[in-house]
Short mmCIF file of C-alpha atoms and ligand atoms in Angstrom, two decimals:
data_model
loop_
_atom_site.label_atom_id
_atom_site.label_comp_id
_atom_site.label_asym_id
_atom_site.label_seq_id
_atom_site.Cartn_x
_atom_site.Cartn_y
_atom_site.Cartn_z
CA MET A 8 129.31 47.84 161.99
CA HIS A 9 132.99 48.21 162.80
CA HIS A 10 135.05 47.02 165.30
CA PHE A 11 136.53 50.17 167.24
CA ASP A 12 134.55 50.34 170.89
CA TYR A 13 135.24 51.29 174.27
CA GLN A 14 136.46 48.67 176.52
CA ASN A 15 136.93 49.76 179.98
CA GLN A 16 136.38 53.30 178.75
CA GLN A 17 139.48 52.56 176.43
CA LEU A 18 138.83 52.67 172.92
CA HIS A 19 140.05 49.55 171.47
CA ALA A 20 140.39 48.31 168.04
CA GLU A 21 139.16 44.81 168.12
CA GLU A 22 140.79 43.50 171.04
CA VAL A 23 143.93 46.24 171.14
CA ALA A 24 143.98 49.48 173.09
CA VAL A 25 144.46 52.24 170.69
CA ALA A 26 146.32 54.07 173.44
CA ALA A 27 148.96 51.08 173.36
CA ILE A 28 149.50 51.39 169.76
CA ALA A 29 150.06 55.03 170.06
CA GLU A 30 152.80 54.25 172.73
CA ALA A 31 154.44 51.78 170.48
CA VAL A 32 154.24 53.84 167.05
CA GLY A 33 154.12 57.50 167.74
CA THR A 34 151.30 59.50 166.72
CA PRO A 35 149.48 60.54 164.18
CA PHE A 36 148.82 57.24 162.36
CA TYR A 37 146.21 55.59 160.53
CA LEU A 38 144.72 52.41 162.18
CA TYR A 39 142.53 49.79 160.17
CA SER A 40 140.59 46.86 161.63
CA THR A 41 141.07 43.37 159.99
CA ALA A 42 137.60 42.07 161.01
CA THR A 43 135.82 45.35 159.89
CA LEU A 44 137.49 45.22 156.28
CA THR A 45 136.65 41.37 156.28
CA GLN A 46 133.30 41.76 157.28
CA HIS A 47 132.63 45.02 154.77
CA PHE A 48 134.19 43.46 151.84
CA LYS A 49 131.79 39.81 152.29
CA ALA A 50 128.82 41.92 153.09
CA PHE A 51 129.18 43.76 149.96
CA ASP A 52 130.51 40.70 147.70
CA ASN A 53 127.55 38.27 149.08
CA ALA A 54 125.08 40.82 148.50
CA PHE A 55 125.42 40.15 144.76
CA GLY A 56 125.07 36.06 145.59
CA ASP A 57 125.48 33.89 142.92
CA LEU A 58 125.22 36.64 140.03
CA PRO A 59 128.63 36.27 138.07
CA HIS A 60 130.28 38.84 139.63
CA VAL A 61 133.74 40.41 140.46
CA THR A 62 134.23 42.90 143.08
CA CYS A 63 136.90 44.94 142.12
CA PHE A 64 138.03 47.06 145.37
CA ALA A 65 138.78 50.85 144.33
CA THR A 66 142.44 51.09 144.94
CA LYS A 67 142.51 54.84 145.62
CA ALA A 68 140.53 54.33 148.52
CA CYS A 69 142.95 52.74 150.77
CA SER A 70 146.06 51.14 148.67
CA ASN A 71 148.25 49.67 151.11
CA ILE A 72 149.45 46.28 149.83
CA ALA A 73 148.51 44.61 152.97
CA ILE A 74 144.79 45.51 152.83
CA LEU A 75 144.68 44.59 148.85
CA ARG A 76 145.79 41.37 150.03
CA LEU A 77 143.45 41.11 152.29
CA PHE A 78 140.85 41.89 149.51
CA ALA A 79 142.61 39.47 147.40
CA SER A 80 142.59 36.29 149.94
CA LEU A 81 138.64 36.72 149.90
CA GLY A 82 138.32 36.65 146.13
CA GLY A 83 138.48 40.52 145.02
CA GLY A 84 139.95 42.34 142.29
CA ALA A 85 141.17 45.92 142.00
CA ASP A 86 139.80 48.56 140.13
CA ILE A 87 142.84 50.88 139.50
CA VAL A 88 143.62 54.31 137.74
CA SER A 89 147.43 54.44 137.30
CA GLY A 90 150.46 52.41 136.86
CA GLY A 91 151.30 53.03 140.47
CA GLU A 92 148.06 51.42 141.17
CA LEU A 93 148.47 48.56 138.94
CA PHE A 94 152.16 47.98 140.61
CA ARG A 95 150.70 48.00 143.93
CA ALA A 96 147.53 45.40 142.92
CA LEU A 97 150.36 43.10 141.15
CA LYS A 98 152.60 43.26 144.41
CA ALA A 99 149.97 42.71 146.59
CA GLY A 100 148.88 39.29 144.57
CA ILE A 101 145.77 40.33 142.95
CA ASP A 102 144.90 38.06 139.99
CA PRO A 103 145.45 39.96 136.89
CA GLN A 104 142.00 38.83 135.37
CA ARG A 105 140.56 40.39 138.57
CA ILE A 106 141.83 44.04 137.29
CA VAL A 107 140.00 46.84 135.52
CA TYR A 108 141.23 50.18 134.55
CA SER A 109 139.77 53.57 134.82
CA GLY A 110 140.90 56.88 134.24
CA VAL A 111 140.93 59.66 131.53
CA GLY A 112 144.46 60.19 131.47
CA LYS A 113 146.19 56.93 131.08
CA THR A 114 149.86 57.24 129.65
CA GLU A 115 150.99 55.05 126.77
CA ALA A 116 153.48 53.68 129.50
CA GLU A 117 150.59 52.78 131.87
CA LEU A 118 148.57 50.85 129.01
CA ALA A 119 151.44 49.16 128.16
CA ALA A 120 151.99 48.03 131.69
CA ALA A 121 148.65 46.95 132.09
CA LEU A 122 148.57 45.21 128.64
CA LYS A 123 151.59 43.34 129.78
CA ALA A 124 149.97 42.14 133.18
CA GLY A 125 147.26 41.06 131.17
CA ILE A 126 144.29 42.68 132.85
CA LEU A 127 140.70 41.64 132.53
CA LEU A 128 139.36 45.15 131.07
CA PHE A 129 140.63 48.68 130.21
CA ASN A 130 137.77 51.43 130.82
CA VAL A 131 138.49 53.48 128.16
CA GLU A 132 137.13 56.97 128.51
CA SER A 133 137.58 58.69 125.01
CA GLU A 134 138.36 57.75 121.30
CA GLN A 135 141.99 58.91 121.29
CA GLU A 136 142.42 56.89 124.53
CA LEU A 137 141.07 54.13 122.49
CA ASP A 138 143.74 54.68 119.66
CA ALA A 139 146.49 54.98 121.81
CA LEU A 140 145.42 51.55 123.40
CA ALA A 141 145.27 50.15 119.93
CA ARG A 142 148.84 51.40 119.17
CA VAL A 143 150.33 49.91 121.93
CA ALA A 144 148.51 46.49 121.78
CA ALA A 145 149.72 46.21 117.99
CA SER A 146 153.43 47.11 119.30
CA LEU A 147 153.45 44.49 121.67
CA GLY A 148 151.48 42.12 119.55
CA VAL A 149 148.46 41.73 121.78
CA THR A 150 144.55 42.41 121.89
CA ALA A 151 143.48 44.67 124.47
CA PRO A 152 140.05 43.66 126.08
CA VAL A 153 137.88 47.27 126.11
CA SER A 154 135.03 48.38 127.71
CA PHE A 155 134.13 52.08 127.40
CA ARG A 156 133.19 54.15 130.45
CA ILE A 157 129.67 55.67 129.47
CA ASN A 158 128.87 59.29 130.87
CA PRO A 159 125.09 58.49 131.31
CA ASP A 160 124.30 62.00 132.56
CA VAL A 161 122.80 61.35 135.82
CA ASP A 162 122.77 63.51 139.13
CA PRO A 163 124.17 61.42 141.78
CA LYS A 164 123.25 63.93 144.53
CA THR A 165 126.45 64.24 146.16
CA HIS A 166 129.45 66.93 146.61
CA ALA A 167 130.40 68.44 143.48
CA TYR A 168 134.11 67.52 143.35
CA ILE A 169 133.04 64.12 143.64
CA SER A 170 130.15 63.68 141.00
CA THR A 171 131.55 61.98 137.90
CA GLY A 172 128.39 61.02 135.44
CA LEU A 173 126.96 64.39 134.84
CA ALA A 174 127.36 65.58 131.20
CA LYS A 175 129.42 68.60 132.37
CA ASN A 176 132.10 66.40 133.92
CA LYS A 177 135.05 65.03 132.45
CA PHE A 178 134.50 61.51 132.69
CA GLY A 179 133.28 58.96 130.27
CA ILE A 180 131.99 59.25 126.73
CA ALA A 181 128.54 60.77 126.15
CA ILE A 182 125.82 58.01 125.70
CA ASP A 183 124.48 59.38 122.69
CA GLN A 184 128.07 59.62 121.29
CA ALA A 185 129.23 55.89 122.35
CA LEU A 186 127.41 53.93 119.70
CA ALA A 187 129.47 55.13 116.93
CA VAL A 188 132.90 54.68 119.26
CA TYR A 189 131.73 51.24 119.88
CA GLN A 190 131.44 50.39 115.89
CA ARG A 191 134.57 51.87 115.48
CA ALA A 192 136.08 49.84 118.04
CA ALA A 193 134.79 46.50 116.98
CA ALA A 194 136.23 46.66 113.66
CA MET A 195 139.57 47.62 114.97
CA ASP A 196 142.85 45.15 115.22
CA ASN A 197 144.30 44.59 118.56
CA ILE A 198 141.16 45.91 120.31
CA GLU A 199 138.34 43.35 121.63
CA VAL A 200 135.19 45.25 122.83
CA LYS A 201 133.97 43.43 125.97
CA GLY A 202 132.19 45.61 128.06
CA VAL A 203 130.40 49.10 129.02
CA SER A 204 131.05 50.66 132.00
CA CYS A 205 129.88 53.53 134.07
CA HIS A 206 130.64 55.26 137.30
CA ILE A 207 128.61 58.25 138.47
CA GLY A 208 129.94 59.36 141.83
CA SER A 209 130.90 58.67 145.08
CA GLN A 210 129.31 58.66 148.67
CA LEU A 211 125.91 58.46 147.31
CA THR A 212 123.31 58.07 149.88
CA GLN A 213 120.16 56.86 147.64
CA VAL A 214 119.82 54.10 145.35
CA GLY A 215 117.69 56.08 142.88
CA PRO A 216 120.61 57.29 140.69
CA PHE A 217 122.43 53.98 140.53
CA VAL A 218 119.25 52.59 139.06
CA GLU A 219 118.54 55.51 137.02
CA SER A 220 121.91 54.99 135.05
CA LEU A 221 121.35 51.14 134.98
CA ARG A 222 118.39 51.94 132.93
CA LYS A 223 119.81 54.17 130.85
CA VAL A 224 123.02 51.67 130.35
CA LYS A 225 120.17 49.02 129.77
CA ALA A 226 118.92 50.86 126.99
CA PHE A 227 122.39 51.45 125.85
CA LEU A 228 122.97 47.57 125.83
CA ALA A 229 119.94 46.98 123.75
CA ARG A 230 121.16 49.64 120.76
CA LEU A 231 124.49 47.74 120.87
CA ALA A 232 122.98 44.13 120.63
CA GLU A 233 120.93 45.87 117.67
CA ALA A 234 124.20 46.61 116.27
CA GLY A 235 125.57 43.18 116.76
CA ILE A 236 128.18 44.21 119.20
CA ALA A 237 127.84 41.57 122.13
CA ILE A 238 128.89 42.63 125.72
CA SER A 239 130.22 39.79 127.91
CA HIS A 240 130.87 42.54 131.31
CA LEU A 241 128.92 45.33 132.81
CA ASP A 242 130.75 47.48 135.05
CA LEU A 243 128.68 49.60 137.19
CA GLY A 244 131.19 51.47 139.19
CA GLY A 245 131.51 52.09 142.70
CA GLY A 246 129.92 54.70 145.02
CA LEU A 247 127.97 53.73 147.63
CA GLY A 248 128.14 56.02 150.61
CA ILE A 249 128.53 55.38 154.10
CA THR A 250 127.62 57.10 157.61
CA TYR A 251 130.07 59.81 158.67
CA ASN A 252 127.21 61.87 161.02
CA ALA A 253 123.54 61.40 160.17
CA GLU A 254 123.57 59.89 156.59
CA ALA A 255 121.72 56.80 156.08
CA PRO A 256 122.80 55.28 152.99
CA PRO A 257 121.26 52.04 151.61
CA HIS A 258 122.66 48.72 152.99
CA PRO A 259 125.12 46.55 150.25
CA GLU A 260 122.03 44.49 150.62
CA ALA A 261 119.29 46.87 149.22
CA TYR A 262 121.74 48.37 146.77
CA ALA A 263 122.38 44.69 145.42
CA ALA A 264 118.88 43.92 145.17
CA ALA A 265 118.06 46.85 143.28
CA LEU A 266 120.91 46.19 140.72
CA LYS A 267 119.87 42.80 140.61
CA GLU A 268 116.28 43.56 139.71
CA GLU A 269 117.41 45.81 136.74
CA MET A 270 119.83 43.08 135.45
CA ALA A 271 117.19 40.63 135.17
CA GLY A 272 117.77 38.87 131.88
CA LEU A 273 120.93 40.38 131.22
CA LYS A 274 123.68 37.67 130.57
CA CYS A 275 126.71 39.66 131.57
CA THR A 276 129.52 39.53 134.40
CA LEU A 277 128.76 42.11 136.69
CA ILE A 278 131.89 44.42 137.87
CA LEU A 279 131.67 46.42 140.70
CA GLU A 280 134.25 48.66 142.04
CA PRO A 281 133.41 49.73 145.71
CA GLY A 282 135.89 51.87 147.82
CA ARG A 283 134.31 53.77 150.39
CA VAL A 284 131.67 51.38 151.57
CA ILE A 285 134.27 48.50 152.13
CA VAL A 286 137.21 50.90 153.65
CA GLY A 287 135.73 53.82 155.13
CA ASN A 288 134.17 53.09 158.69
CA ALA A 289 137.19 50.21 158.72
CA GLY A 290 140.12 53.19 159.47
CA ILE A 291 140.28 55.70 161.95
CA LEU A 292 143.48 58.45 162.41
CA VAL A 293 144.73 58.94 165.80
CA SER A 294 146.09 62.00 166.91
CA ARG A 295 147.36 63.29 169.95
CA VAL A 296 146.56 66.90 171.16
CA LEU A 297 149.53 69.09 171.30
CA TYR A 298 148.10 72.47 172.63
CA THR A 299 144.40 73.99 173.47
CA LYS A 300 143.50 77.69 173.06
CA THR A 301 140.49 80.03 173.67
CA ASN A 302 141.12 83.34 171.79
CA VAL A 303 138.06 86.08 171.80
CA ALA A 304 136.09 84.22 169.10
CA LYS A 305 136.96 80.44 169.48
CA LYS A 306 138.28 77.65 171.19
CA PHE A 307 141.07 75.85 169.60
CA VAL A 308 142.40 72.35 169.79
CA ILE A 309 145.58 71.73 168.14
CA VAL A 310 146.61 68.50 167.20
CA ASP A 311 149.50 66.91 165.83
CA ALA A 312 147.59 65.72 162.49
CA GLY A 313 146.75 68.11 159.86
CA MET A 314 145.06 68.67 156.60
CA ASN A 315 148.37 66.96 154.86
CA ASP A 316 147.31 63.75 156.71
CA LEU A 317 143.62 64.12 156.10
CA ALA A 318 142.43 66.23 153.46
CA ARG A 319 138.68 65.71 153.44
CA PRO A 320 137.62 68.21 155.93
CA SER A 321 139.59 70.93 154.01
CA LEU A 322 139.06 69.70 150.71
CA TYR A 323 135.35 68.86 150.79
CA GLY A 324 134.20 70.32 153.94
CA ALA A 325 133.63 66.74 154.94
CA TYR A 326 132.53 65.81 158.82
CA HIS A 327 134.28 63.00 160.41
CA ALA A 328 133.61 62.30 163.93
CA ILE A 329 136.32 62.79 166.77
CA LEU A 330 135.99 60.85 169.76
CA PRO A 331 138.54 60.69 172.77
CA VAL A 332 140.42 57.42 173.00
CA ASN A 333 139.99 57.64 176.75
CA GLN A 334 136.12 58.01 177.53
CA GLN A 335 136.55 59.24 180.93
CA ARG A 336 136.75 62.28 178.94
CA GLN A 337 133.00 63.09 178.78
CA ASP A 338 132.93 66.71 178.74
CA LYS A 339 132.35 68.34 175.47
CA VAL A 340 132.98 71.70 174.14
CA VAL A 341 132.43 73.52 170.74
CA ALA A 342 135.91 73.89 169.55
CA ASP A 343 137.68 73.59 165.74
CA VAL A 344 140.09 70.94 165.84
CA VAL A 345 143.32 72.24 163.90
CA GLY A 346 146.73 70.65 162.87
CA PRO A 347 149.84 72.19 162.91
CA ILE A 348 149.79 73.28 158.79
CA CYS A 349 150.18 76.98 158.06
CA GLU A 350 146.96 77.68 156.58
CA THR A 351 143.65 78.62 157.99
CA GLY A 352 141.97 75.66 155.72
CA ASP A 353 143.79 73.10 158.08
CA PHE A 354 141.11 71.76 160.10
CA LEU A 355 139.69 68.26 160.79
CA ALA A 356 136.62 69.57 162.73
CA ARG A 357 135.07 73.31 162.80
CA ASP A 358 132.55 74.55 165.47
CA ALA A 359 132.17 70.72 166.42
CA GLU A 360 131.34 69.26 169.92
CA VAL A 361 134.36 67.35 170.74
CA PRO A 362 135.86 66.09 173.81
CA ALA A 363 137.07 68.48 176.42
CA CYS A 364 140.72 67.82 176.30
CA GLU A 365 144.12 68.49 177.59
CA ALA A 366 147.49 68.61 175.88
CA GLY A 367 148.85 64.93 175.57
CA ASP A 368 145.03 63.41 175.37
CA LEU A 369 144.53 61.16 172.18
CA LEU A 370 141.73 61.70 169.95
CA ALA A 371 140.49 59.05 167.18
CA VAL A 372 139.23 60.87 163.89
CA MET A 373 136.74 58.07 162.74
CA SER A 374 135.50 56.99 159.51
CA ALA A 375 139.06 57.89 157.96
CA GLY A 376 139.93 54.47 156.27
CA ALA A 377 138.65 55.67 152.62
CA TYR A 378 140.60 58.54 150.94
CA GLY A 379 142.63 59.16 154.14
CA PHE A 380 146.45 57.85 153.74
CA THR A 381 145.82 57.65 150.14
CA MET A 382 145.15 61.34 149.54
CA SER A 383 148.04 62.47 152.26
CA SER A 384 150.98 64.60 151.51
CA ASN A 385 154.00 65.74 152.55
CA TYR A 386 153.20 69.51 152.67
CA ASN A 387 155.06 71.51 155.09
CA SER A 388 157.45 68.86 155.00
CA ARG A 389 155.65 66.61 157.50
CA THR A 390 156.52 63.10 157.13
CA LYS A 391 153.80 60.66 156.27
CA VAL A 392 152.33 58.77 158.92
CA PRO A 393 152.31 54.81 159.77
CA GLU A 394 149.40 52.72 158.77
CA VAL A 395 148.93 50.07 161.13
CA LEU A 396 146.57 46.94 161.04
CA VAL A 397 144.78 45.28 164.10
CA ARG A 398 143.59 41.74 164.12
CA GLY A 399 142.42 40.11 166.84
CA ASP A 400 144.67 40.94 169.71
CA ALA A 401 147.68 41.90 167.74
CA PHE A 402 148.78 45.01 165.41
CA HIS A 403 151.06 45.04 162.76
CA VAL A 404 152.78 48.10 160.90
CA ILE A 405 151.80 47.75 157.40
CA ARG A 406 153.65 51.02 156.35
CA GLN A 407 156.19 52.91 158.31
CA ARG A 408 156.51 56.71 159.19
CA GLU A 409 158.60 58.22 156.82
CA THR A 410 161.85 59.55 158.12
CA LEU A 411 163.37 62.84 157.43
CA ASP A 412 165.64 61.08 154.80
CA ASP A 413 162.47 60.18 153.04
CA LEU A 414 161.36 63.52 152.74
CA VAL A 415 164.22 64.61 150.54
CA ARG A 416 164.94 61.16 148.79
CA GLY A 417 165.47 62.09 145.12
CA GLU A 418 166.49 65.53 145.60
CA THR A 419 169.89 66.82 144.75
CA ILE A 420 171.49 70.13 144.88
CA PRO A 421 173.10 71.14 141.16
CA GLU A 422 176.67 71.39 140.85
CA PHE A 423 176.02 75.14 140.38
CA LEU A 424 174.88 75.47 143.90
CA ARG A 425 177.56 73.41 145.70
N1 LIG B 28 135.13 53.54 140.39
C1 LIG B 28 135.53 54.83 139.68
C2 LIG B 28 135.73 54.98 138.42
C3 LIG B 28 135.93 55.89 140.55
O1 LIG B 28 136.34 56.73 140.17
C4 LIG B 28 135.66 55.56 142.16
C5 LIG B 28 136.07 56.82 142.73
C6 LIG B 28 135.25 54.56 142.26
C7 LIG B 28 135.21 53.39 141.41
C8 LIG B 28 135.48 54.34 143.98
O2 LIG B 28 134.14 55.06 144.85
P1 LIG B 28 133.63 54.99 146.24
O3 LIG B 28 133.24 53.71 146.18
O4 LIG B 28 134.77 54.79 146.94
O5 LIG B 28 132.89 55.75 146.29
N2 LIG B 28 138.50 61.71 147.56
C9 LIG B 28 136.99 61.71 147.40
C10 LIG B 28 136.56 60.62 147.08
C11 LIG B 28 136.88 60.49 145.29
C12 LIG B 28 136.01 59.30 144.58
C13 LIG B 28 136.71 59.14 143.19
N3 LIG B 28 136.53 57.95 142.27
C14 LIG B 28 136.42 61.75 148.97
O6 LIG B 28 137.30 61.49 149.62
O7 LIG B 28 135.30 61.97 149.25
#
């Protein structure tokens, strides 16, 4: 369910006409709906009911501080993967005791910043990282709360680039090697072993792989208990998929029910790191048609947003529905919707049934709220687009369009070239 729908044949975000926002801020831009974000966050969080849990939103999916603040106001925390995301989460007012830090390549400076902030858990992904964390914690005179990310070797049945829990992936510590690491960590100064974590991939459309990995983690928890290592936190990562096209992923209720059933008897605080399922369908990318053309083989709709603004179609072959902002455009054509970037891989849709449109028309690229703006870049020296948040009948620019000066900020011409 989302709040992007037609009123009098004009696409609206909640009560605001998308065309009016385009008029005010120009195109392209990302547009999010507060009601949708709130509803999705609550649907997910409430699904775990009274089970002790923290919903740590995966910041990488959509990291604007206004959106992080919204989740903080709903009781959410953050899953972060960099010092930059830590900075954002703190700036947004997220309680450090609701922040967990994942990722295979945390630097000592990043570890220090997170220790100083007093975050809930470090999801450590290697022994060398553990050593670095202990070193930094000792230098600061603090104790680091640690969870190890276990790689359970489970096939999440999703795109290869976003599968993370297979033995061949770079993530985590192999479940068979993990006990020895826990035993070593338990004996270390400045390290407090608190949790086990696991994240097997993204855009999962079945509950089976989640259950399979939780079963493996449970068996591992039993081994830890036998070894006398008590665990208070179990982090099951994110990964629940959404409907882009015809996918039918489990509802958060069904996902939570399956996990809760497996959790019966475990006395741990559950940590969840959902990203896409909360924001994916709560955001769209709005773009204007610049030109249309038909060559020998194909029709092309050339729009003002490109792969630098939304990388998912080019990078993963991902499908995003494209709708007309003005629904009077009822005819459809099969065309490629392409951007201005000088690469053949620059497309938002290929051989897709799209609105028959003309130069000047507005198009909405749907389901763009997750990994949309956050993966955007300045490629081809294009300025990053604004982000706009609608609430009821008002809209707020939560990130301004970059300026040309922003493009060269920090660049200098050395003396010898002057
Ligand atoms: N936790 C960890 C440790 C993760 O690595 C991820 C995503 C998440 C949570 C959140 O997963 P979600 O609930 O959003 O599926 N750029 C790709 C997705 C990359 C996901 C990376 N990790 C895409 O556009 O599909």
